[in-house]
PDB file of C-alpha atoms in Angstrom:
ATOM      1  CA  MET A   1      -8.006 -55.899 -28.004  1.00 39.00           C
ATOM      2  CA  THR A   2     -11.280 -55.586 -26.284  1.00 41.00           C
ATOM      3  CA  ARG A   3     -12.961 -52.200 -25.310  1.00 42.00           C
ATOM      4  CA  ALA A   4     -11.657 -52.720 -21.530  1.00 40.00           C
ATOM      5  CA  ASP A   5      -8.441 -53.094 -22.642  1.00 40.00           C
ATOM      6  CA  VAL A   6      -8.701 -49.658 -24.181  1.00 46.00           C
ATOM      7  CA  GLN A   7      -7.446 -47.179 -21.850  1.00 54.00           C
ATOM      8  CA  VAL A   8     -10.020 -43.926 -22.789  1.00 67.00           C
ATOM      9  CA  ARG A   9      -9.208 -39.978 -21.912  1.00 79.00           C
ATOM     10  CA  SER A  10     -12.405 -38.634 -20.218  1.00 87.00           C
ATOM     11  CA  ALA A  11     -12.420 -36.023 -23.480  1.00 92.00           C
ATOM     12  CA  PRO A  12      -9.835 -35.155 -26.296  1.00 94.00           C
ATOM     13  CA  ASP A  13      -7.114 -33.124 -26.167  1.00 94.00           C
ATOM     14  CA  PHE A  14      -8.559 -30.806 -28.576  1.00 96.00           C
ATOM     15  CA  LEU A  15     -10.998 -30.253 -31.909  1.00 98.00           C
ATOM     16  CA  GLN A  16     -10.538 -29.843 -35.181  1.00 97.00           C
ATOM     17  CA  PHE A  17     -13.103 -27.336 -36.084  1.00 97.00           C
ATOM     18  CA  TYR A  18     -15.059 -26.676 -39.663  1.00 96.00           C
ATOM     19  CA  PRO A  19     -16.704 -23.016 -39.083  1.00 96.00           C
ATOM     20  CA  THR A  20     -17.151 -23.391 -43.248  1.00 94.00           C
ATOM     21  CA  LEU A  21     -16.835 -25.543 -45.714  1.00 91.00           C
ATOM     22  CA  ARG A  22     -16.504 -22.818 -48.307  1.00 90.00           C
ATOM     23  CA  CYS A  23     -13.091 -21.639 -49.782  1.00 89.00           C
ATOM     24  CA  ASN A  24     -11.472 -19.175 -52.315  1.00 85.00           C
ATOM     25  CA  MET A  25      -9.074 -21.326 -53.771  1.00 82.00           C
ATOM     26  CA  ASN A  26      -9.208 -25.039 -55.473  1.00 77.00           C
ATOM     27  CA  CYS A  27      -5.931 -26.373 -54.797  1.00 72.00           C
ATOM     28  CA  SER A  28      -5.554 -30.358 -56.823  1.00 65.00           C
ATOM     29  CA  PHE A  29      -3.396 -31.657 -53.467  1.00 65.00           C
ATOM     30  CA  CYS A  30      -6.065 -30.038 -50.821  1.00 66.00           C
ATOM     31  CA  PHE A  31      -7.488 -32.881 -48.398  1.00 63.00           C
ATOM     32  CA  ASN A  32     -10.426 -31.473 -48.561  1.00 67.00           C
ATOM     33  CA  ARG A  33     -11.059 -30.445 -52.210  1.00 62.00           C
ATOM     34  CA  ASN A  34     -14.518 -30.678 -52.967  1.00 62.00           C
ATOM     35  CA  MET A  35     -15.523 -30.728 -50.402  1.00 62.00           C
ATOM     36  CA  GLU A  36     -18.136 -27.898 -49.899  1.00 52.00           C
ATOM     37  CA  ALA A  37     -19.687 -29.840 -53.003  1.00 55.00           C
ATOM     38  CA  THR A  38     -19.660 -33.692 -51.209  1.00 58.00           C
ATOM     39  CA  LEU A  39     -21.134 -32.299 -48.234  1.00 58.00           C
ATOM     40  CA  ASN A  40     -24.036 -30.503 -49.968  1.00 57.00           C
ATOM     41  CA  ALA A  41     -23.003 -27.317 -49.465  1.00 62.00           C
ATOM     42  CA  SER A  42     -22.885 -27.327 -45.714  1.00 75.00           C
ATOM     43  CA  PRO A  43     -23.785 -23.834 -44.587  1.00 89.00           C
ATOM     44  CA  ASP A  44     -21.690 -21.950 -42.282  1.00 94.00           C
ATOM     45  CA  THR A  45     -21.671 -22.596 -38.382  1.00 96.00           C
ATOM     46  CA  THR A  46     -23.875 -19.864 -36.925  1.00 97.00           C
ATOM     47  CA  LEU A  47     -22.619 -17.576 -33.483  1.00 97.00           C
ATOM     48  CA  ALA A  48     -25.148 -18.937 -31.074  1.00 97.00           C
ATOM     49  CA  GLY A  49     -24.550 -22.781 -32.626  1.00 97.00           C
ATOM     50  CA  PHE A  50     -20.746 -22.167 -32.076  1.00 98.00           C
ATOM     51  CA  GLU A  51     -21.144 -20.700 -28.720  1.00 98.00           C
ATOM     52  CA  LYS A  52     -23.631 -23.923 -27.662  1.00 97.00           C
ATOM     53  CA  MET A  53     -21.125 -26.451 -29.342  1.00 97.00           C
ATOM     54  CA  ILE A  54     -18.043 -24.498 -27.044  1.00 97.00           C
ATOM     55  CA  ARG A  55     -20.160 -25.048 -23.907  1.00 97.00           C
ATOM     56  CA  ALA A  56     -20.354 -29.169 -24.277  1.00 96.00           C
ATOM     57  CA  ALA A  57     -16.395 -29.257 -25.114  1.00 97.00           C
ATOM     58  CA  SER A  58     -15.717 -26.614 -22.743  1.00 96.00           C
ATOM     59  CA  ASN A  59     -17.755 -28.487 -19.639  1.00 96.00           C
ATOM     60  CA  ALA A  60     -15.823 -32.014 -21.212  1.00 96.00           C
ATOM     61  CA  GLY A  61     -13.417 -30.370 -20.402  1.00 96.00           C
ATOM     62  CA  ILE A  62     -11.337 -29.885 -23.831  1.00 96.00           C
ATOM     63  CA  GLY A  63      -8.821 -27.075 -24.145  1.00 96.00           C
ATOM     64  CA  HIS A  64      -8.050 -25.944 -27.166  1.00 97.00           C
ATOM     65  CA  ILE A  65      -9.902 -25.831 -30.904  1.00 98.00           C
ATOM     66  CA  ASP A  66      -8.411 -25.639 -34.319  1.00 97.00           C
ATOM     67  CA  PHE A  67      -9.622 -23.498 -36.790  1.00 98.00           C
ATOM     68  CA  LEU A  68      -9.833 -25.515 -39.910  1.00 95.00           C
ATOM     69  CA  GLY A  69     -11.617 -25.095 -43.605  1.00 87.00           C
ATOM     70  CA  GLY A  70     -12.634 -24.396 -46.307  1.00 87.00           C
ATOM     71  CA  GLU A  71     -10.823 -20.871 -45.813  1.00 94.00           C
ATOM     72  CA  PRO A  72     -11.698 -19.822 -41.896  1.00 96.00           C
ATOM     73  CA  THR A  73     -11.070 -16.321 -42.954  1.00 97.00           C
ATOM     74  CA  LEU A  74     -14.376 -16.375 -44.975  1.00 96.00           C
ATOM     75  CA  HIS A  75     -16.362 -16.943 -42.077  1.00 97.00           C
ATOM     76  CA  PRO A  76     -18.130 -13.104 -41.704  1.00 96.00           C
ATOM     77  CA  ASP A  77     -18.257 -13.600 -37.813  1.00 97.00           C
ATOM     78  CA  ILE A  78     -14.272 -15.352 -37.725  1.00 98.00           C
ATOM     79  CA  GLU A  79     -13.747 -13.438 -34.945  1.00 98.00           C
ATOM     80  CA  SER A  80     -16.845 -13.521 -32.712  1.00 98.00           C
ATOM     81  CA  LEU A  81     -16.210 -16.835 -32.816  1.00 98.00           C
ATOM     82  CA  ILE A  82     -12.425 -16.881 -31.251  1.00 98.00           C
ATOM     83  CA  ARG A  83     -13.975 -14.368 -28.841  1.00 98.00           C
ATOM     84  CA  VAL A  84     -16.406 -17.065 -27.620  1.00 98.00           C
ATOM     85  CA  ALA A  85     -13.458 -19.965 -27.384  1.00 98.00           C
ATOM     86  CA  GLN A  86     -11.094 -17.521 -25.892  1.00 96.00           C
ATOM     87  CA  ALA A  87     -13.810 -16.322 -23.176  1.00 96.00           C
ATOM     88  CA  ALA A  88     -14.522 -19.764 -22.718  1.00 97.00           C
ATOM     89  CA  GLY A  89     -11.131 -20.889 -21.303  1.00 95.00           C
ATOM     90  CA  MET A  90      -9.816 -22.172 -24.685  1.00 96.00           C
ATOM     91  CA  ALA A  91      -6.529 -22.080 -26.381  1.00 96.00           C
ATOM     92  CA  VAL A  92      -7.234 -21.574 -29.932  1.00 98.00           C
ATOM     93  CA  THR A  93      -5.278 -21.953 -33.977  1.00 97.00           C
ATOM     94  CA  LEU A  94      -6.196 -21.287 -37.005  1.00 98.00           C
ATOM     95  CA  SER A  95      -5.019 -22.434 -40.111  1.00 96.00           C
ATOM     96  CA  SER A  96      -5.095 -20.190 -43.233  1.00 96.00           C
ATOM     97  CA  ASN A  97      -4.372 -20.483 -46.401  1.00 92.00           C
ATOM     98  CA  GLY A  98      -3.012 -16.620 -46.569  1.00 92.00           C
ATOM     99  CA  THR A  99      -5.448 -15.598 -49.547  1.00 92.00           C
ATOM    100  CA  ARG A 100      -7.177 -12.771 -46.925  1.00 95.00           C
ATOM    101  CA  PRO A 101      -4.199 -11.227 -45.351  1.00 95.00           C
ATOM    102  CA  GLU A 102      -5.813  -8.424 -44.031  1.00 96.00           C
ATOM    103  CA  ILE A 103      -8.268 -10.422 -42.130  1.00 97.00           C
ATOM    104  CA  LEU A 104      -5.218 -12.230 -40.559  1.00 97.00           C
ATOM    105  CA  GLU A 105      -3.458  -9.279 -39.638  1.00 97.00           C
ATOM    106  CA  ARG A 106      -6.345  -7.961 -38.287  1.00 97.00           C
ATOM    107  CA  LEU A 107      -7.121 -11.200 -36.182  1.00 98.00           C
ATOM    108  CA  SER A 108      -2.959 -11.069 -34.782  1.00 97.00           C
ATOM    109  CA  SER A 109      -3.246  -7.792 -33.763  1.00 97.00           C
ATOM    110  CA  VAL A 110      -6.816  -8.134 -31.675  1.00 96.00           C
ATOM    111  CA  PHE A 111      -5.491 -11.307 -30.032  1.00 96.00           C
ATOM    112  CA  SER A 112      -2.353 -12.196 -28.362  1.00 93.00           C
ATOM    113  CA  ALA A 113      -0.447 -15.170 -29.650  1.00 89.00           C
ATOM    114  CA  SER A 114      -1.077 -16.931 -26.275  1.00 90.00           C
ATOM    115  CA  CYS A 115      -4.101 -17.367 -27.054  1.00 91.00           C
ATOM    116  CA  LEU A 116      -4.458 -17.443 -30.488  1.00 97.00           C
ATOM    117  CA  ARG A 117      -2.054 -19.228 -33.048  1.00 97.00           C
ATOM    118  CA  ILE A 118      -2.100 -18.774 -36.814  1.00 98.00           C
ATOM    119  CA  GLY A 119      -0.488 -21.331 -39.334  1.00 96.00           C
ATOM    120  CA  VAL A 120      -0.190 -19.915 -43.065  1.00 95.00           C
ATOM    121  CA  SER A 121       0.169 -22.655 -45.457  1.00 91.00           C
ATOM    122  CA  LEU A 122       2.693 -22.030 -48.434  1.00 87.00           C
ATOM    123  CA  ASN A 123       2.484 -23.613 -51.381  1.00 80.00           C
ATOM    124  CA  THR A 124       3.612 -21.683 -53.862  1.00 71.00           C
ATOM    125  CA  ASP A 125       6.944 -20.594 -55.482  1.00 67.00           C
ATOM    126  CA  ARG A 126       5.576 -16.856 -54.851  1.00 68.00           C
ATOM    127  CA  ILE A 127       4.495 -14.890 -51.349  1.00 74.00           C
ATOM    128  CA  ASP A 128       1.927 -11.832 -52.485  1.00 69.00           C
ATOM    129  CA  GLY A 129       3.532  -8.104 -51.212  1.00 87.00           C
ATOM    130  CA  LYS A 130       0.521  -7.675 -48.462  1.00 92.00           C
ATOM    131  CA  LEU A 131       1.020 -11.939 -46.815  1.00 92.00           C
ATOM    132  CA  ALA A 132       4.930 -11.066 -46.794  1.00 88.00           C
ATOM    133  CA  ASP A 133       4.699  -7.974 -44.352  1.00 92.00           C
ATOM    134  CA  TYR A 134       2.309 -10.093 -42.479  1.00 94.00           C
ATOM    135  CA  ILE A 135       4.276 -12.745 -41.959  1.00 91.00           C
ATOM    136  CA  ARG A 136       7.679 -10.423 -40.792  1.00 88.00           C
ATOM    137  CA  SER A 137       5.423  -8.702 -39.057  1.00 92.00           C
ATOM    138  CA  PHE A 138       3.801 -11.140 -36.697  1.00 94.00           C
ATOM    139  CA  ARG A 139       5.382 -14.129 -37.262  1.00 92.00           C
ATOM    140  CA  PRO A 140       1.948 -17.198 -37.672  1.00 94.00           C
ATOM    141  CA  ILE A 141       3.470 -20.961 -37.976  1.00 94.00           C
ATOM    142  CA  VAL A 142       4.413 -21.478 -41.265  1.00 92.00           C
ATOM    143  CA  LYS A 143       3.243 -24.593 -43.191  1.00 92.00           C
ATOM    144  CA  THR A 144       4.351 -26.217 -46.563  1.00 91.00           C
ATOM    145  CA  LEU A 145       3.492 -28.906 -48.089  1.00 90.00           C
ATOM    146  CA  PHE A 146       6.482 -31.916 -48.799  1.00 91.00           C
ATOM    147  CA  THR A 147       6.943 -33.408 -51.748  1.00 87.00           C
ATOM    148  CA  SER A 148      10.301 -33.443 -52.028  1.00 88.00           C
ATOM    149  CA  GLU A 149      13.111 -32.696 -50.388  1.00 89.00           C
ATOM    150  CA  ALA A 150      14.411 -30.666 -53.017  1.00 86.00           C
ATOM    151  CA  ASP A 151      11.156 -28.861 -53.835  1.00 86.00           C
ATOM    152  CA  VAL A 152      10.995 -27.778 -50.068  1.00 86.00           C
ATOM    153  CA  LEU A 153      14.735 -26.297 -50.152  1.00 84.00           C
ATOM    154  CA  GLN A 154      14.051 -24.011 -53.419  1.00 82.00           C
ATOM    155  CA  LYS A 155      11.198 -22.164 -51.907  1.00 80.00           C
ATOM    156  CA  PRO A 156      11.893 -18.998 -51.775  1.00 72.00           C
ATOM    157  CA  PHE A 157      10.608 -18.598 -48.046  1.00 74.00           C
ATOM    158  CA  PHE A 158      12.806 -21.629 -46.856  1.00 74.00           C
ATOM    159  CA  SER A 159      15.957 -20.305 -46.122  1.00 72.00           C
ATOM    160  CA  ASP A 160      14.531 -16.622 -45.634  1.00 73.00           C
ATOM    161  CA  LEU A 161      12.643 -18.045 -42.515  1.00 71.00           C
ATOM    162  CA  SER A 162      15.854 -19.998 -41.443  1.00 64.00           C
ATOM    163  CA  ASP A 163      15.620 -17.517 -38.219  1.00 65.00           C
ATOM    164  CA  THR A 164      14.027 -19.254 -34.865  1.00 66.00           C
ATOM    165  CA  GLU A 165      10.807 -16.850 -34.590  1.00 77.00           C
ATOM    166  CA  THR A 166       9.125 -18.444 -37.344  1.00 85.00           C
ATOM    167  CA  GLU A 167       7.699 -21.655 -36.417  1.00 91.00           C
ATOM    168  CA  LEU A 168       8.148 -23.961 -39.720  1.00 91.00           C
ATOM    169  CA  CYS A 169       6.077 -27.160 -40.534  1.00 92.00           C
ATOM    170  CA  VAL A 170       6.769 -29.515 -43.559  1.00 93.00           C
ATOM    171  CA  ILE A 171       3.400 -31.394 -44.095  1.00 93.00           C
ATOM    172  CA  TYR A 172       3.263 -35.281 -44.807  1.00 94.00           C
ATOM    173  CA  PRO A 173       0.734 -34.903 -47.504  1.00 92.00           C
ATOM    174  CA  ASP A 174      -2.571 -37.064 -47.311  1.00 91.00           C
ATOM    175  CA  ALA A 175      -3.964 -38.728 -49.925  1.00 90.00           C
ATOM    176  CA  VAL A 176      -8.048 -38.968 -50.470  1.00 86.00           C
ATOM    177  CA  ASP A 177      -7.989 -40.867 -53.836  1.00 86.00           C
ATOM    178  CA  ARG A 178      -5.039 -43.310 -56.125  1.00 87.00           C
ATOM    179  CA  ARG A 179      -4.369 -39.747 -57.876  1.00 86.00           C
ATOM    180  CA  ASP A 180      -2.779 -38.248 -55.045  1.00 87.00           C
ATOM    181  CA  LEU A 181      -0.153 -40.554 -54.589  1.00 89.00           C
ATOM    182  CA  SER A 182       2.149 -39.369 -57.107  1.00 85.00           C
ATOM    183  CA  HIS A 183       2.545 -36.626 -55.086  1.00 83.00           C
ATOM    184  CA  CYS A 184       3.586 -38.956 -51.868  1.00 88.00           C
ATOM    185  CA  MET A 185       6.551 -40.486 -50.594  1.00 90.00           C
ATOM    186  CA  PRO A 186       7.048 -43.656 -48.942  1.00 93.00           C
ATOM    187  CA  PHE A 187       6.619 -42.445 -44.963  1.00 94.00           C
ATOM    188  CA  ASP A 188      10.768 -43.692 -44.172  1.00 94.00           C
ATOM    189  CA  ALA A 189      11.967 -40.901 -46.933  1.00 94.00           C
ATOM    190  CA  TYR A 190       9.761 -38.240 -45.616  1.00 95.00           C
ATOM    191  CA  TYR A 191      11.081 -38.909 -42.183  1.00 95.00           C
ATOM    192  CA  GLN A 192      15.198 -39.473 -43.178  1.00 95.00           C
ATOM    193  CA  SER A 193      14.442 -36.172 -45.534  1.00 95.00           C
ATOM    194  CA  LEU A 194      12.724 -34.485 -42.407  1.00 94.00           C
ATOM    195  CA  GLY A 195      15.857 -34.809 -40.404  1.00 94.00           C
ATOM    196  CA  ARG A 196      18.579 -33.501 -42.780  1.00 93.00           C
ATOM    197  CA  LEU A 197      15.756 -30.596 -43.227  1.00 91.00           C
ATOM    198  CA  SER A 198      16.364 -30.067 -39.778  1.00 90.00           C
ATOM    199  CA  ALA A 199      19.565 -30.511 -38.480  1.00 89.00           C
ATOM    200  CA  GLY A 200      20.400 -26.962 -37.361  1.00 84.00           C
ATOM    201  CA  ARG A 201      16.990 -25.576 -37.570  1.00 86.00           C
ATOM    202  CA  PRO A 202      15.204 -25.643 -33.894  1.00 87.00           C
ATOM    203  CA  ASN A 203      12.294 -23.646 -35.332  1.00 89.00           C
ATOM    204  CA  LEU A 204      11.735 -26.857 -38.116  1.00 90.00           C
ATOM    205  CA  ARG A 205       9.021 -29.749 -37.023  1.00 91.00           C
ATOM    206  CA  GLY A 206       7.671 -32.280 -39.241  1.00 94.00           C
ATOM    207  CA  VAL A 207       3.508 -32.998 -39.076  1.00 93.00           C
ATOM    208  CA  PHE A 208       2.566 -36.153 -39.746  1.00 93.00           C
ATOM    209  CA  CYS A 209       0.055 -38.629 -38.811  1.00 91.00           C
ATOM    210  CA  GLU A 210       0.898 -40.457 -35.818  1.00 90.00           C
ATOM    211  CA  GLY A 211      -0.486 -43.573 -36.750  1.00 90.00           C
ATOM    212  CA  PHE A 212       3.241 -43.847 -38.185  1.00 92.00           C
ATOM    213  CA  LEU A 213       4.899 -42.597 -35.166  1.00 90.00           C
ATOM    214  CA  PRO A 214       3.936 -39.940 -32.193  1.00 84.00           C
ATOM    215  CA  ALA A 215       5.149 -36.588 -32.482  1.00 75.00           C
ATOM    216  CA  ASP A 216       8.627 -37.038 -30.081  1.00 72.00           C
ATOM    217  CA  GLY A 217       9.878 -40.257 -32.441  1.00 70.00           C
ATOM    218  CA  ALA A 218       8.841 -42.820 -29.858  1.00 70.00           C
ATOM    219  CA  ALA A 219       7.467 -45.781 -31.445  1.00 68.00           C
ATOM    220  CA  ALA A 220       3.750 -45.716 -32.428  1.00 68.00           C
ATOM    221  CA  SER A 221       3.302 -48.842 -29.253  1.00 65.00           C
ATOM    222  CA  ALA A 222       4.746 -46.063 -26.605  1.00 64.00           C
ATOM    223  CA  ALA A 223       1.032 -43.986 -27.667  1.00 68.00           C
ATOM    224  CA  GLY A 224      -1.061 -47.146 -27.110  1.00 71.00           C
ATOM    225  CA  ARG A 225      -3.518 -46.327 -29.782  1.00 78.00           C
ATOM    226  CA  ARG A 226      -3.718 -47.048 -33.481  1.00 82.00           C
ATOM    227  CA  CYS A 227      -3.792 -42.717 -33.753  1.00 87.00           C
ATOM    228  CA  PRO A 228      -5.057 -39.619 -32.536  1.00 90.00           C
ATOM    229  CA  ALA A 229      -8.614 -39.903 -34.110  1.00 92.00           C
ATOM    230  CA  GLY A 230     -10.734 -40.788 -31.155  1.00 91.00           C
ATOM    231  CA  THR A 231      -7.990 -39.993 -28.334  1.00 89.00           C
ATOM    232  CA  THR A 232      -6.717 -36.934 -28.725  1.00 92.00           C
ATOM    233  CA  LYS A 233      -9.033 -35.352 -31.305  1.00 95.00           C
ATOM    234  CA  LEU A 234     -12.183 -35.274 -32.475  1.00 97.00           C
ATOM    235  CA  SER A 235     -12.799 -33.577 -35.914  1.00 97.00           C
ATOM    236  CA  VAL A 236     -16.679 -31.170 -36.194  1.00 97.00           C
ATOM    237  CA  LEU A 237     -18.317 -29.759 -39.393  1.00 95.00           C
ATOM    238  CA  PRO A 238     -19.773 -26.586 -39.120  1.00 95.00           C
ATOM    239  CA  GLY A 239     -23.287 -27.847 -37.891  1.00 95.00           C
ATOM    240  CA  GLY A 240     -21.424 -29.887 -35.269  1.00 96.00           C
ATOM    241  CA  ASP A 241     -21.444 -33.205 -36.902  1.00 96.00           C
ATOM    242  CA  VAL A 242     -18.443 -35.137 -34.985  1.00 97.00           C
ATOM    243  CA  TYR A 243     -16.441 -37.501 -36.627  1.00 97.00           C
ATOM    244  CA  PRO A 244     -13.182 -38.847 -35.210  1.00 97.00           C
ATOM    245  CA  CYS A 245     -11.287 -37.581 -38.036  1.00 95.00           C
ATOM    246  CA  TYR A 246     -11.788 -34.964 -41.029  1.00 93.00           C
ATOM    247  CA  LEU A 247     -10.474 -37.599 -43.497  1.00 93.00           C
ATOM    248  CA  LEU A 248     -13.715 -39.263 -42.761  1.00 94.00           C
ATOM    249  CA  PHE A 249     -16.139 -36.556 -43.266  1.00 92.00           C
ATOM    250  CA  HIS A 250     -17.411 -38.227 -46.868  1.00 88.00           C
ATOM    251  CA  ASP A 251     -18.602 -41.358 -45.150  1.00 92.00           C
ATOM    252  CA  ARG A 252     -21.680 -40.508 -42.891  1.00 92.00           C
ATOM    253  CA  ARG A 253     -21.162 -44.242 -41.251  1.00 95.00           C
ATOM    254  CA  PHE A 254     -18.229 -42.704 -39.212  1.00 96.00           C
ATOM    255  CA  ARG A 255     -20.596 -39.751 -37.736  1.00 96.00           C
ATOM    256  CA  LEU A 256     -20.328 -40.431 -34.026  1.00 98.00           C
ATOM    257  CA  GLY A 257     -23.508 -37.660 -33.085  1.00 97.00           C
ATOM    258  CA  ASN A 258     -23.792 -33.654 -32.705  1.00 97.00           C
ATOM    259  CA  LEU A 259     -22.539 -31.442 -30.393  1.00 97.00           C
ATOM    260  CA  LEU A 260     -25.319 -29.525 -30.706  1.00 97.00           C
ATOM    261  CA  GLU A 261     -28.184 -32.459 -29.896  1.00 97.00           C
ATOM    262  CA  ASP A 262     -26.141 -35.330 -28.169  1.00 97.00           C
ATOM    263  CA  ASP A 263     -24.365 -35.075 -24.630  1.00 96.00           C
ATOM    264  CA  PHE A 264     -20.879 -35.177 -25.270  1.00 96.00           C
ATOM    265  CA  SER A 265     -20.408 -38.752 -23.319  1.00 95.00           C
ATOM    266  CA  GLU A 266     -22.617 -40.233 -25.389  1.00 96.00           C
ATOM    267  CA  ILE A 267     -20.578 -39.397 -28.503  1.00 97.00           C
ATOM    268  CA  TRP A 268     -16.865 -39.939 -26.740  1.00 96.00           C
ATOM    269  CA  GLU A 269     -18.371 -43.491 -25.953  1.00 95.00           C
ATOM    270  CA  ASN A 270     -19.258 -44.545 -29.214  1.00 96.00           C
ATOM    271  CA  PRO A 271     -18.324 -48.083 -29.879  1.00 95.00           C
ATOM    272  CA  LEU A 272     -17.261 -46.495 -33.351  1.00 94.00           C
ATOM    273  CA  LEU A 273     -13.617 -44.898 -32.064  1.00 94.00           C
ATOM    274  CA  ASP A 274     -12.364 -48.479 -30.368  1.00 91.00           C
ATOM    275  CA  ARG A 275     -11.381 -49.103 -34.010  1.00 88.00           C
ATOM    276  CA  PHE A 276      -8.961 -45.707 -33.135  1.00 89.00           C
ATOM    277  CA  ARG A 277      -7.873 -46.367 -29.914  1.00 86.00           C
ATOM    278  CA  ALA A 278      -6.888 -50.004 -29.913  1.00 80.00           C
ATOM    279  CA  PRO A 279      -3.080 -50.175 -30.518  1.00 74.00           C
ATOM    280  CA  SER A 280      -2.310 -52.779 -33.660  1.00 73.00           C
ATOM    281  CA  SER A 281       0.962 -54.191 -34.693  1.00 78.00           C
ATOM    282  CA  ASN A 282       2.626 -52.836 -38.061  1.00 85.00           C
ATOM    283  CA  ARG A 283       1.278 -54.533 -40.632  1.00 84.00           C
ATOM    284  CA  CYS A 284       3.097 -53.145 -43.666  1.00 87.00           C
ATOM    285  CA  PRO A 285       4.999 -55.738 -45.906  1.00 88.00           C
ATOM    286  CA  TRP A 286       7.686 -53.487 -46.416  1.00 86.00           C
ATOM    287  CA  THR A 287       9.832 -55.373 -43.413  1.00 88.00           C
ATOM    288  CA  GLY A 288      13.101 -53.780 -44.333  1.00 88.00           C
ATOM    289  CA  CYS A 289      12.339 -50.280 -43.825  1.00 92.00           C
ATOM    290  CA  GLU A 290      14.473 -49.210 -40.795  1.00 92.00           C
ATOM    291  CA  LEU A 291      11.077 -47.303 -39.154  1.00 92.00           C
ATOM    292  CA  PHE A 292       9.659 -50.448 -39.352  1.00 91.00           C
ATOM    293  CA  ASP A 293       9.384 -51.657 -35.854  1.00 90.00           C
ATOM    294  CA  ARG A 294       8.423 -48.510 -33.975  1.00 89.00           C
ATOM    295  CA  CYS A 295       5.868 -47.629 -37.024  1.00 90.00           C
ATOM    296  CA  GLY A 296       2.178 -47.971 -36.293  1.00 89.00           C
ATOM    297  CA  GLY A 297       1.418 -48.927 -39.977  1.00 89.00           C
ATOM    298  CA  GLY A 298       0.386 -45.108 -40.977  1.00 91.00           C
ATOM    299  CA  CYS A 299      -3.073 -43.484 -41.223  1.00 92.00           C
ATOM    300  CA  PRO A 300      -6.488 -45.552 -40.939  1.00 92.00           C
ATOM    301  CA  ALA A 301      -8.421 -42.753 -42.687  1.00 93.00           C
ATOM    302  CA  VAL A 302      -5.878 -42.583 -45.846  1.00 93.00           C
ATOM    303  CA  ASN A 303      -5.922 -46.616 -45.581  1.00 92.00           C
ATOM    304  CA  HIS A 304      -9.569 -46.706 -45.232  1.00 92.00           C
ATOM    305  CA  ARG A 305     -10.006 -43.788 -48.322  1.00 90.00           C
ATOM    306  CA  LEU A 306      -7.762 -45.868 -51.067  1.00 91.00           C
ATOM    307  CA  THR A 307      -9.065 -49.278 -49.744  1.00 91.00           C
ATOM    308  CA  GLY A 308     -12.356 -49.163 -47.849  1.00 91.00           C
ATOM    309  CA  SER A 309     -10.719 -50.437 -44.737  1.00 90.00           C
ATOM    310  CA  LEU A 310      -8.891 -49.015 -41.449  1.00 89.00           C
ATOM    311  CA  SER A 311      -6.560 -51.772 -40.684  1.00 83.00           C
ATOM    312  CA  GLY A 312      -4.014 -52.679 -43.159  1.00 80.00           C
ATOM    313  CA  SER A 313      -0.940 -50.468 -44.500  1.00 83.00           C
ATOM    314  CA  ASP A 314      -0.771 -47.428 -45.734  1.00 90.00           C
ATOM    315  CA  PRO A 315      -1.226 -47.076 -49.219  1.00 92.00           C
ATOM    316  CA  ARG A 316       1.196 -43.701 -49.664  1.00 92.00           C
ATOM    317  CA  CYS A 317       4.303 -46.725 -48.724  1.00 90.00           C
ATOM    318  CA  ILE A 318       3.056 -49.717 -50.265  1.00 81.00           C
ATOM    319  CA  ASN A 319       2.305 -47.715 -53.471  1.00 64.00           C
ATOM    320  CA  ASP A 320       5.980 -47.047 -53.784  1.00 57.00           C
ATOM    321  CA  HIS A 321       7.798 -49.782 -52.381  1.00 53.00           C
ATOM    322  CA  PHE A 322       5.385 -52.446 -54.537  1.00 53.00           C
ATOM    323  CA  GLY A 323       3.328 -50.283 -56.694  1.00 51.00           C
TER     324      GLY A 323
END
């Protein structure tokens, strides 16, 4: 498929922005583990720099920013950063590890849920009292990593959050090196488990790369793209460097430009993005999978992290069926 064949939007729907790479935890399963050291301790974004980046994003028509990390609440100006995005008319989400519930409570008290959605990752069996109080009071999105159906069902908060007021996200885990494959299962097994877990739970949804299936469960080919990178999203480091996906931050060959230095149009028209935008057929050898005809073959960034190639089959599936 040529560049002319790819239908390109005028801008992505949202930015995944990292205000800081610092984190106060060191989770072995985290897709961003050791990122601060890998990227040479990139400093936190400055308020002035962020204002400039938001102007560029807003002028390009981007309407949503997702604060990731690191741990975003460690940034000393996180409230001001949110205000800057809000003033530009952007919807804001923030993903936190929940270790600073007093900051989350402050943010939820200052900003309405219509302009700021907070997600809290819960991947342990215990929830601190203050965090539990925050979740009960403000109903953030609650996220948990899926390692097995039994593991999710055993988590105390799973039954506690069965009400429809709290959105519960069950995340298909990323893999950034071969060791991660031990806690990953093939996508079809995860998808089957997700169907069972969500039965009768309208507040539960799965979170996974749309390189497998679009979020609505349609055929991947219907999305008209390889994955969301460079079509519906871009990922941005604290200093403004832009990449197709956060899983590629480690490799500067995928750097598209910088929001503080380059016109957004130059970033958006970078030919590197053609490799993510063009749909491709499913190359997975596991043709017996019930999702085979609908699946796009998985996440190209995960495949690149583990094999050095953007094409091919997702190692999380291949490792289990053929490893």
